[in-house]
Coordinates of C-alpha atoms in Angstrom, one line a residue:
X223 CA -0.3 7.4 26.1
X224 CA 2.6 5.0 25.5
X225 CA 4.9 4.2 28.5
X226 CA 7.7 2.9 26.3
X227 CA 8.7 1.5 22.9
X228 CA 10.8 -1.7 22.7
X229 CA 12.6 -3.7 20.0
X230 CA 12.7 -7.4 20.7
X231 CA 14.3 -10.3 18.9
X232 CA 12.4 -13.3 17.5
X233 CA 12.1 -14.9 20.9
X234 CA 10.8 -11.8 22.5
X235 CA 13.9 -10.7 24.4
X236 CA 14.6 -6.9 24.4
X237 CA 17.3 -5.5 22.1
X238 CA 16.7 -1.7 22.5
X239 CA 14.2 0.4 24.4
X240 CA 13.0 4.0 25.0
X241 CA 10.9 4.7 28.1
X242 CA 8.7 7.8 28.0
X243 CA 6.9 7.5 31.3
X244 CA 7.7 5.9 34.7
X245 CA 4.4 4.2 35.3
X246 CA 5.7 0.7 34.4
X247 CA 8.5 -1.3 36.1
X248 CA 11.8 -1.7 34.3
X249 CA 11.3 -5.5 34.3
X250 CA 7.9 -5.3 32.5
X251 CA 9.4 -6.0 29.0
X252 CA 11.2 -9.1 30.3
X253 CA 7.8 -10.8 30.7
X254 CA 7.0 -10.3 27.0
X255 CA 8.9 -13.5 25.9
X256 CA 7.1 -15.5 28.6
X257 CA 3.7 -14.2 27.6
X258 CA 4.4 -14.9 23.9
X259 CA 5.4 -18.5 24.7
X260 CA 2.3 -19.1 26.8
X261 CA -0.1 -17.9 24.1
X262 CA 1.7 -19.8 21.4
X263 CA 1.2 -23.0 23.4
X264 CA -2.5 -22.3 23.9
X265 CA -3.2 -21.2 20.3
X266 CA -1.3 -20.9 17.0
X267 CA -2.6 -17.4 16.6
X268 CA -1.3 -14.8 19.1
X269 CA -3.4 -11.6 19.3
X270 CA -1.4 -8.3 18.8
X271 CA -2.7 -6.9 22.2
X272 CA -1.9 -8.8 25.4
X273 CA -2.7 -7.9 29.0
X274 CA -0.5 -9.0 31.9
X275 CA -0.6 -7.7 35.4
X276 CA -2.3 -4.5 34.4
X277 CA 0.1 -3.7 31.5
X278 CA -1.0 -3.8 27.8
X279 CA 1.6 -5.2 25.4
X280 CA 0.8 -4.0 21.9
X281 CA 3.2 -5.3 19.2
X282 CA 3.8 -5.9 15.5
X283 CA 6.2 -8.3 13.9
X284 CA 8.6 -7.3 11.2
X285 CA 11.2 -9.5 9.7
X286 CA 12.9 -11.2 12.7
X287 CA 12.0 -8.6 15.4
X288 CA 9.0 -7.5 17.4
X289 CA 8.2 -3.8 17.9
X290 CA 6.4 -3.5 21.2
X291 CA 4.6 -0.6 22.9
X292 CA 3.6 -0.8 26.6
X293 CA 0.8 1.2 28.2
X294 CA -1.2 1.0 31.4
X295 CA -4.1 3.2 30.5
X296 CA -7.5 1.8 29.3
X297 CA -8.2 5.1 27.6
X298 CA -5.3 4.8 25.1
X299 CA -6.1 5.0 21.4
X300 CA -5.1 1.5 20.3
X301 CA -5.4 2.3 16.6
X302 CA -3.1 5.3 16.9
X303 CA -0.4 3.2 18.7
X304 CA -0.5 0.5 15.9
X305 CA -0.3 3.2 13.2
X306 CA 2.7 4.7 15.0
X307 CA 4.5 1.3 15.3
X308 CA 4.0 0.7 11.5
X309 CA 5.1 4.2 10.7
X310 CA 8.2 3.8 13.0
X311 CA 9.2 0.7 11.0
X312 CA 8.6 2.6 7.7
X313 CA 10.9 5.5 8.9
X314 CA 13.6 3.1 10.0
X315 CA 13.4 1.4 6.6
X316 CA 14.2 4.8 5.0
X317 CA 17.2 5.3 7.3
X318 CA 18.5 1.7 7.6
X319 CA 17.3 0.2 4.3
X320 CA 16.7 -3.1 6.0
X321 CA 15.0 -3.3 9.4
X322 CA 16.1 -6.5 11.2
X323 CA 17.9 -7.5 14.4
X324 CA 21.4 -6.9 13.1
X325 CA 20.6 -3.5 11.7
X326 CA 18.9 -2.5 15.0
X327 CA 22.0 -3.4 17.0
X328 CA 24.4 -1.7 14.6
X329 CA 22.4 1.6 14.4
X330 CA 21.2 2.2 18.0
X331 CA 22.4 5.8 18.1
X332 CA 20.3 6.9 15.1
X333 CA 17.3 4.9 16.4
X334 CA 17.4 6.6 19.8
X335 CA 17.4 10.0 18.0
X336 CA 14.4 9.0 16.0
X337 CA 12.5 7.7 19.0
X338 CA 13.2 11.0 20.8
X339 CA 11.8 13.1 18.0
X340 CA 8.9 10.8 16.8
X341 CA 7.3 10.6 20.3
X342 CA 7.3 12.9 23.3
X343 CA 6.0 11.8 26.7
X344 CA 4.2 8.9 25.0
X345 CA 2.4 11.0 22.4
X346 CA 3.3 10.7 18.7
X347 CA 4.8 13.9 17.3
X348 CA 6.7 13.9 13.9
X349 CA 6.3 10.8 11.8
X350 CA 7.2 12.0 8.3
X351 CA 10.6 10.9 7.0
X352 CA 11.1 14.0 4.9
X353 CA 10.9 16.2 7.9
X354 CA 13.0 14.0 10.1
X355 CA 15.8 13.9 7.5
X356 CA 16.2 17.7 7.7
X357 CA 18.0 17.5 11.0
X358 CA 18.7 13.8 11.7
X359 CA 21.2 12.2 9.4
X360 CA 22.8 8.8 9.5
X361 CA 26.2 10.4 10.3
X362 CA 25.0 12.1 13.5
X363 CA 28.5 13.2 14.6
X364 CA 28.2 16.0 12.0
X365 CA 25.5 17.6 14.0
X366 CA 27.8 17.7 17.1
X367 CA 30.6 19.3 15.1
X368 CA 28.3 22.0 13.7
X369 CA 26.9 22.8 17.1
X370 CA 30.4 24.0 18.3
X371 CA 30.1 27.0 15.9
X372 CA 27.5 29.6 16.7
X373 CA 27.0 30.5 13.1
X374 CA 26.4 26.9 12.0
X375 CA 24.6 25.7 15.1
X376 CA 22.0 23.1 14.2
X377 CA 18.4 24.4 14.5
X378 CA 15.2 22.6 14.2
X379 CA 13.3 23.3 10.9
X380 CA 10.5 25.9 10.9
X381 CA 8.0 23.1 10.2
X382 CA 8.6 21.6 13.6
X383 CA 7.2 24.7 15.3
X384 CA 4.4 24.9 12.8
X385 CA 1.0 23.2 12.8
X386 CA 1.9 21.7 9.4
X387 CA 4.8 19.4 10.4
X388 CA 4.8 17.5 7.1
X389 CA 5.6 20.5 4.9
X390 CA 8.3 23.1 5.1
X391 CA 7.9 26.7 4.1
X392 CA 9.5 28.5 1.2
X393 CA 8.9 25.9 -1.5
X394 CA 8.9 27.4 -5.0
X395 CA 8.2 25.9 -8.5
X396 CA 8.2 27.6 -11.8
X397 CA 5.2 25.5 -12.9
X398 CA 2.7 24.5 -10.3
X399 CA 1.2 21.1 -10.9
X400 CA -0.6 18.4 -8.9
X401 CA -0.9 14.8 -10.1
X402 CA -3.5 12.4 -8.8
X403 CA -3.2 8.7 -9.5
X404 CA -6.2 6.5 -8.6
X405 CA -4.9 2.9 -8.6
X406 CA -7.3 0.0 -8.0
X407 CA -6.0 -3.5 -7.4
X408 CA -8.4 -6.4 -8.1
X409 CA -8.2 -9.5 -5.9
X410 CA -10.4 -12.3 -7.2
X411 CA -10.8 -16.1 -6.8
X412 CA -12.6 -18.0 -9.6
X413 CA -13.3 -21.6 -10.3
X414 CA -12.7 -23.4 -13.5
X415 CA -16.2 -22.7 -14.7
X416 CA -15.7 -18.9 -14.5
X417 CA -17.8 -18.5 -11.3
X418 CA -16.4 -15.7 -9.0
X419 CA -16.0 -17.1 -5.5
X420 CA -14.5 -14.0 -3.9
X421 CA -13.7 -10.5 -5.1
X422 CA -12.6 -7.2 -3.7
X423 CA -11.2 -3.9 -4.9
X424 CA -8.3 -2.2 -3.0
X425 CA -8.0 1.4 -4.1
X426 CA -5.3 4.0 -3.5
X427 CA -5.3 7.7 -4.2
X428 CA -1.7 8.9 -4.7
X429 CA -0.7 12.5 -5.1
X430 CA 2.5 14.1 -6.5
X431 CA 2.6 17.7 -5.4
X432 CA 4.7 20.3 -7.2
X433 CA 3.1 23.4 -5.7
X434 CA 4.7 26.5 -4.3
X435 CA 4.0 28.0 -0.9
X436 CA 1.4 26.5 1.4
X437 CA -1.4 25.5 -0.9
X438 CA -4.8 24.4 0.4
X439 CA -6.5 21.7 -1.7
X440 CA -10.1 20.5 -1.8
X441 CA -10.9 17.2 -3.4
X442 CA -14.3 15.9 -4.5
X443 CA -15.1 12.4 -5.6
X444 CA -18.3 10.6 -6.5
X445 CA -18.8 8.5 -3.3
X446 CA -22.5 7.8 -2.7
X447 CA -22.4 7.3 1.0
X448 CA -20.1 10.2 1.9
X449 CA -19.7 12.9 -0.7
X450 CA -22.6 13.0 -3.2
X451 CA -24.9 15.3 -1.3
X452 CA -22.2 17.9 -1.0
X453 CA -21.0 17.9 -4.6
X454 CA -23.8 19.9 -6.2
X455 CA -22.9 23.1 -4.4
X456 CA -19.1 22.6 -4.8
X457 CA -18.9 21.9 -8.5
X458 CA -20.0 25.4 -9.5
X459 CA -16.9 27.2 -8.2
X460 CA -14.2 24.5 -7.9
X461 CA -11.2 23.9 -10.1
X462 CA -11.8 21.4 -12.9
X463 CA -9.3 18.6 -13.4
X464 CA -7.6 17.5 -16.6
X465 CA -8.0 13.8 -17.2
X466 CA -5.2 11.9 -18.9
X467 CA -7.0 9.8 -21.6
X468 CA -9.9 8.9 -19.3
X469 CA -11.8 5.7 -20.1
X470 CA -13.5 5.0 -16.8
X471 CA -16.5 2.8 -16.5
X472 CA -19.0 5.7 -16.1
X473 CA -18.9 6.9 -19.8
X474 CA -19.0 10.5 -18.7
X475 CA -22.2 10.0 -16.6
X476 CA -22.1 11.0 -12.9
X477 CA -22.6 7.8 -11.0
X478 CA -22.0 7.4 -7.3
X479 CA -20.2 4.6 -5.5
X480 CA -19.9 3.7 -1.9
X481 CA -16.3 3.4 -0.5
X482 CA -15.5 1.3 2.6
X483 CA -12.6 1.3 5.1
X484 CA -11.4 4.8 4.3
X485 CA -7.9 5.7 5.5
X486 CA -6.4 9.1 5.1
X487 CA -3.0 10.7 5.3
X488 CA -2.4 12.8 8.3
X489 CA -2.5 16.0 6.2
X490 CA -6.3 15.6 5.7
X491 CA -8.4 17.6 8.2
X492 CA -10.4 14.9 9.8
X493 CA -12.7 17.3 11.7
X494 CA -13.7 18.9 8.4
X495 CA -14.3 15.5 6.9
X496 CA -16.4 14.3 9.8
X497 CA -18.5 17.4 10.0
X498 CA -18.9 18.4 6.3
X499 CA -17.7 15.3 4.5
X500 CA -15.2 17.3 2.5
X501 CA -11.5 16.3 1.9
X502 CA -9.3 19.3 2.5
X503 CA -5.6 19.2 3.1
X504 CA -2.2 21.0 2.8
X505 CA -0.2 18.4 0.9
X506 CA 3.4 17.3 1.7
X507 CA 5.9 18.2 -1.0
X508 CA 6.5 15.4 -3.5
X509 CA 4.8 12.0 -3.6
X510 CA 2.5 10.6 -0.9
X511 CA -0.6 8.4 -0.5
X512 CA -3.6 10.7 0.3
X513 CA -6.1 7.9 1.0
X514 CA -6.9 4.3 0.4
X515 CA -10.2 2.4 0.4
X516 CA -11.8 -1.0 -0.1
X517 CA -14.9 -2.2 -2.1
X518 CA -16.5 -5.6 -1.8
X519 CA -19.0 -5.2 -4.6
X520 CA -19.4 -8.2 -7.0
X521 CA -17.4 -7.7 -10.2
X522 CA -16.9 -9.9 -13.3
X523 CA -13.4 -11.2 -14.3
X524 CA -11.6 -8.6 -16.4
X525 CA -9.1 -11.2 -17.8
X526 CA -10.5 -14.7 -18.0
X527 CA -8.7 -18.0 -18.9
X528 CA -10.2 -21.3 -19.8
X529 CA -7.7 -24.1 -19.1
X530 CA -8.1 -27.6 -20.3
X531 CA -5.5 -30.3 -19.4
X532 CA -5.3 -33.7 -21.2
X533 CA -3.0 -36.6 -20.3
X534 CA -2.1 -39.0 -23.1
X535 CA -0.9 -42.5 -22.2
X536 CA 0.8 -41.2 -19.0
X537 CA 3.8 -40.1 -21.1
X538 CA 2.6 -36.8 -22.5
X539 CA 0.4 -33.9 -21.1
X540 CA -1.3 -31.4 -23.3
X541 CA -2.5 -28.0 -22.0
X542 CA -5.0 -25.8 -23.9
X543 CA -5.5 -22.2 -22.7
X544 CA -7.9 -19.7 -24.1
X545 CA -7.6 -16.2 -22.7
X546 CA -10.2 -13.4 -23.2
X547 CA -10.2 -9.7 -22.2
X548 CA -13.7 -9.0 -20.8
X549 CA -13.3 -5.2 -20.9
X550 CA -14.4 -2.5 -23.2
X551 CA -13.1 -2.7 -26.8
X552 CA -11.4 0.7 -26.6
X553 CA -9.6 -0.4 -23.4
X554 CA -6.2 -2.2 -23.5
X555 CA -4.7 -4.4 -20.8
X556 CA -0.9 -4.1 -20.7
X557 CA 1.8 -6.5 -19.5
X558 CA -0.6 -9.5 -19.1
X559 CA 1.1 -12.5 -17.5
X560 CA -0.6 -15.9 -17.2
X561 CA 1.3 -18.4 -15.0
X562 CA 0.0 -21.9 -15.7
X563 CA 1.2 -24.7 -13.3
X564 CA 2.4 -28.1 -14.7
X565 CA 3.3 -31.4 -13.0
X566 CA 6.6 -31.4 -11.2
X567 CA 8.2 -34.0 -13.4
X568 CA 7.1 -32.5 -16.8
X569 CA 9.9 -31.8 -19.4
X570 CA 10.7 -31.1 -23.0
X571 CA 7.9 -28.5 -23.7
X572 CA 6.7 -27.5 -27.1
X573 CA 4.3 -24.5 -27.7
X574 CA 1.8 -23.2 -30.2
X575 CA 0.3 -19.8 -29.7
X576 CA -1.4 -17.0 -31.6
X577 CA -0.1 -14.0 -29.7
X578 CA 2.5 -12.9 -27.2
X579 CA 5.4 -15.0 -26.0
X580 CA 5.7 -18.2 -23.9
X581 CA 8.5 -19.2 -21.5
X582 CA 9.1 -22.5 -19.7
X583 CA 10.0 -22.0 -16.0
X584 CA 11.3 -25.3 -14.7
X585 CA 12.2 -23.7 -11.3
X586 CA 8.5 -22.8 -10.8
X587 CA 7.1 -25.9 -12.6
X588 CA 5.0 -23.6 -14.7
X589 CA 4.5 -22.0 -18.1
X590 CA 4.5 -18.2 -18.4
X591 CA 2.4 -16.7 -21.2
X592 CA 3.1 -13.0 -21.7
X593 CA 0.8 -10.7 -23.7
X594 CA 2.3 -7.2 -24.1
X595 CA -1.1 -5.7 -25.0
X596 CA -4.5 -7.3 -24.8
X597 CA -7.3 -5.3 -26.3
X598 CA -10.8 -5.5 -24.9
X599 CA -13.0 -8.2 -26.5
X600 CA -10.0 -10.0 -28.0
X601 CA -9.4 -13.7 -27.5
X602 CA -6.1 -15.6 -27.8
X603 CA -5.2 -19.2 -27.4
X604 CA -2.1 -21.3 -26.8
X605 CA -1.3 -25.0 -26.7
X606 CA 1.6 -26.6 -24.8
X607 CA 2.8 -30.2 -24.9
X608 CA 5.1 -31.6 -22.2
X609 CA 6.7 -35.0 -21.7
X610 CA 6.1 -37.1 -18.6
X611 CA 8.1 -40.1 -17.3
X612 CA 6.8 -43.2 -19.0
X613 CA 6.5 -45.7 -16.1
X614 CA 3.7 -48.2 -15.8
X615 CA 1.6 -48.2 -12.7
X616 CA 1.9 -44.4 -12.1
X617 CA -1.3 -42.5 -11.6
X618 CA -2.0 -39.7 -14.0
X619 CA -0.5 -36.4 -12.7
X620 CA -2.8 -33.9 -11.0
X621 CA -2.2 -30.1 -11.0
X622 CA -3.8 -28.6 -7.9
X623 CA -2.0 -25.2 -7.9
X624 CA -4.1 -22.3 -9.2
X625 CA -3.5 -20.3 -12.4
X626 CA -2.2 -16.8 -11.6
X627 CA -2.9 -13.7 -13.7
X628 CA -1.3 -10.3 -13.7
X629 CA -2.3 -7.3 -15.8
X630 CA -2.6 -3.5 -15.8
X631 CA -5.3 -1.5 -17.5
X632 CA -4.6 2.3 -17.8
X633 CA -7.3 5.0 -18.0
X634 CA -9.9 2.6 -16.4
X635 CA -11.5 2.0 -13.0
X636 CA -13.5 -1.0 -12.1
X637 CA -15.4 0.7 -9.3
X638 CA -16.3 3.8 -11.4
X639 CA -14.7 6.2 -9.0
X640 CA -14.2 9.7 -10.5
X641 CA -12.5 12.9 -9.3
X642 CA -15.1 15.5 -9.9
X643 CA -13.0 18.5 -8.9
X644 CA -9.7 19.4 -7.4
X645 CA -9.5 23.0 -6.1
X646 CA -6.1 24.5 -5.4
X647 CA -5.8 27.7 -3.4
X648 CA -2.7 29.5 -2.2
X649 CA -3.8 32.7 -0.4
X650 CA -0.5 34.5 -0.6
X651 CA 0.9 33.7 -4.0
X652 CA -2.4 33.3 -6.0
X653 CA -0.7 31.4 -8.8
X654 CA -2.2 29.4 -11.7
X655 CA -2.2 25.6 -11.1
X656 CA -2.6 22.6 -13.3
X657 CA -4.2 19.5 -11.7
X658 CA -4.0 16.1 -13.5
X659 CA -5.8 12.9 -12.8
X660 CA -4.9 9.4 -14.0
X661 CA -6.8 6.1 -13.5
X662 CA -5.2 2.6 -13.4
X663 CA -6.7 -0.8 -12.7
X664 CA -4.4 -3.7 -12.1
X665 CA -4.3 -7.2 -10.7
X666 CA -3.8 -7.6 -6.9
X667 CA -1.7 -10.1 -5.0
X668 CA -4.4 -12.7 -5.4
X669 CA -6.0 -12.9 -8.8
X670 CA -6.3 -16.6 -9.4
X671 CA -8.3 -19.4 -11.1
X672 CA -8.6 -22.7 -9.3

């Protein structure tokens, strides 16, 4: 249980607080800035969980503020508290647009209302923005005016008294559809010789639900370690999915993969998953992230660049770049961007290229090569010449910054993950539903070549 939630400024001094229990002294948060300062002096890295005089200080940092939760119990679920703090910042972002010290001070009324509804006696309650916005608005004085009239008295939504707090009742659609987007982001570090030094796949399963009533969904994927032994019995009676131009790496064969670091949306029945390894859930209305995962299996570069830099007489630099799409021939990488760094004092560029477009970005000291579409197996090249200051005695320039690559490959997954079935059941309405699945592979935040 959480004894209190506090918002502190960059130095650790409290701005706003909400106490849920009386098992900690009022002055406990005043020690937070002192504890931070002591740990910063001892080490450059401050752990997110600090213990001082029997009180645990759990905190996250966002913009120029700290969001701190205090507790005295050793039986507290630490992961749950950190998830609540991150969700609290996300909800405040939906209400305040920008979560920072100034916005916290200017909107303390709405923040108190949210803290009262999101947590009760130190236990998280409602954390979905869609449900909170039904009865907490930015102009809270309207709720007070409405309460004076008995007919218009503000009442909590039905979903608050329901076991399904993330979805309201009475939702109706003329056409019932469910869309699944499996998006995999590739993070990779390569050296100049093409050797992969580090690689990982960060996956997300996003759902857009346009279903009436209170549907119950069952999802099956080809995970080797978790789901595969349960799929044979499920596939016979489950709802097939419609694939949007599928070109996944499995070529129609049922291969199994092993997912790591699974994280689910709160709508997933964890007890059902832990006992039977089946993903079942009642989805929120609209778009949400059902689950995410990580894979650390070795993979080859999907888009590879060979960069060669030559310096001529210290007055001119020549850059040769050869890019190759190492994907299947029927796959196409869209919106490929190759950012090539150049020396800080380079100028007067001239380009020769076989495909796409090239821009000179002096503010970034780089060349941006854009390829709108890059078919698998194709290879393109470009040459850039830039002038350098012609001064004797100056060492040849060295470019140490890495080459950054961005791309997006639709209808393709690197890991080979596949949705084998998506069963949609609404016991009361018994309508026909249309599930759709789309696969996308894209570059992550760190897809670079040294």
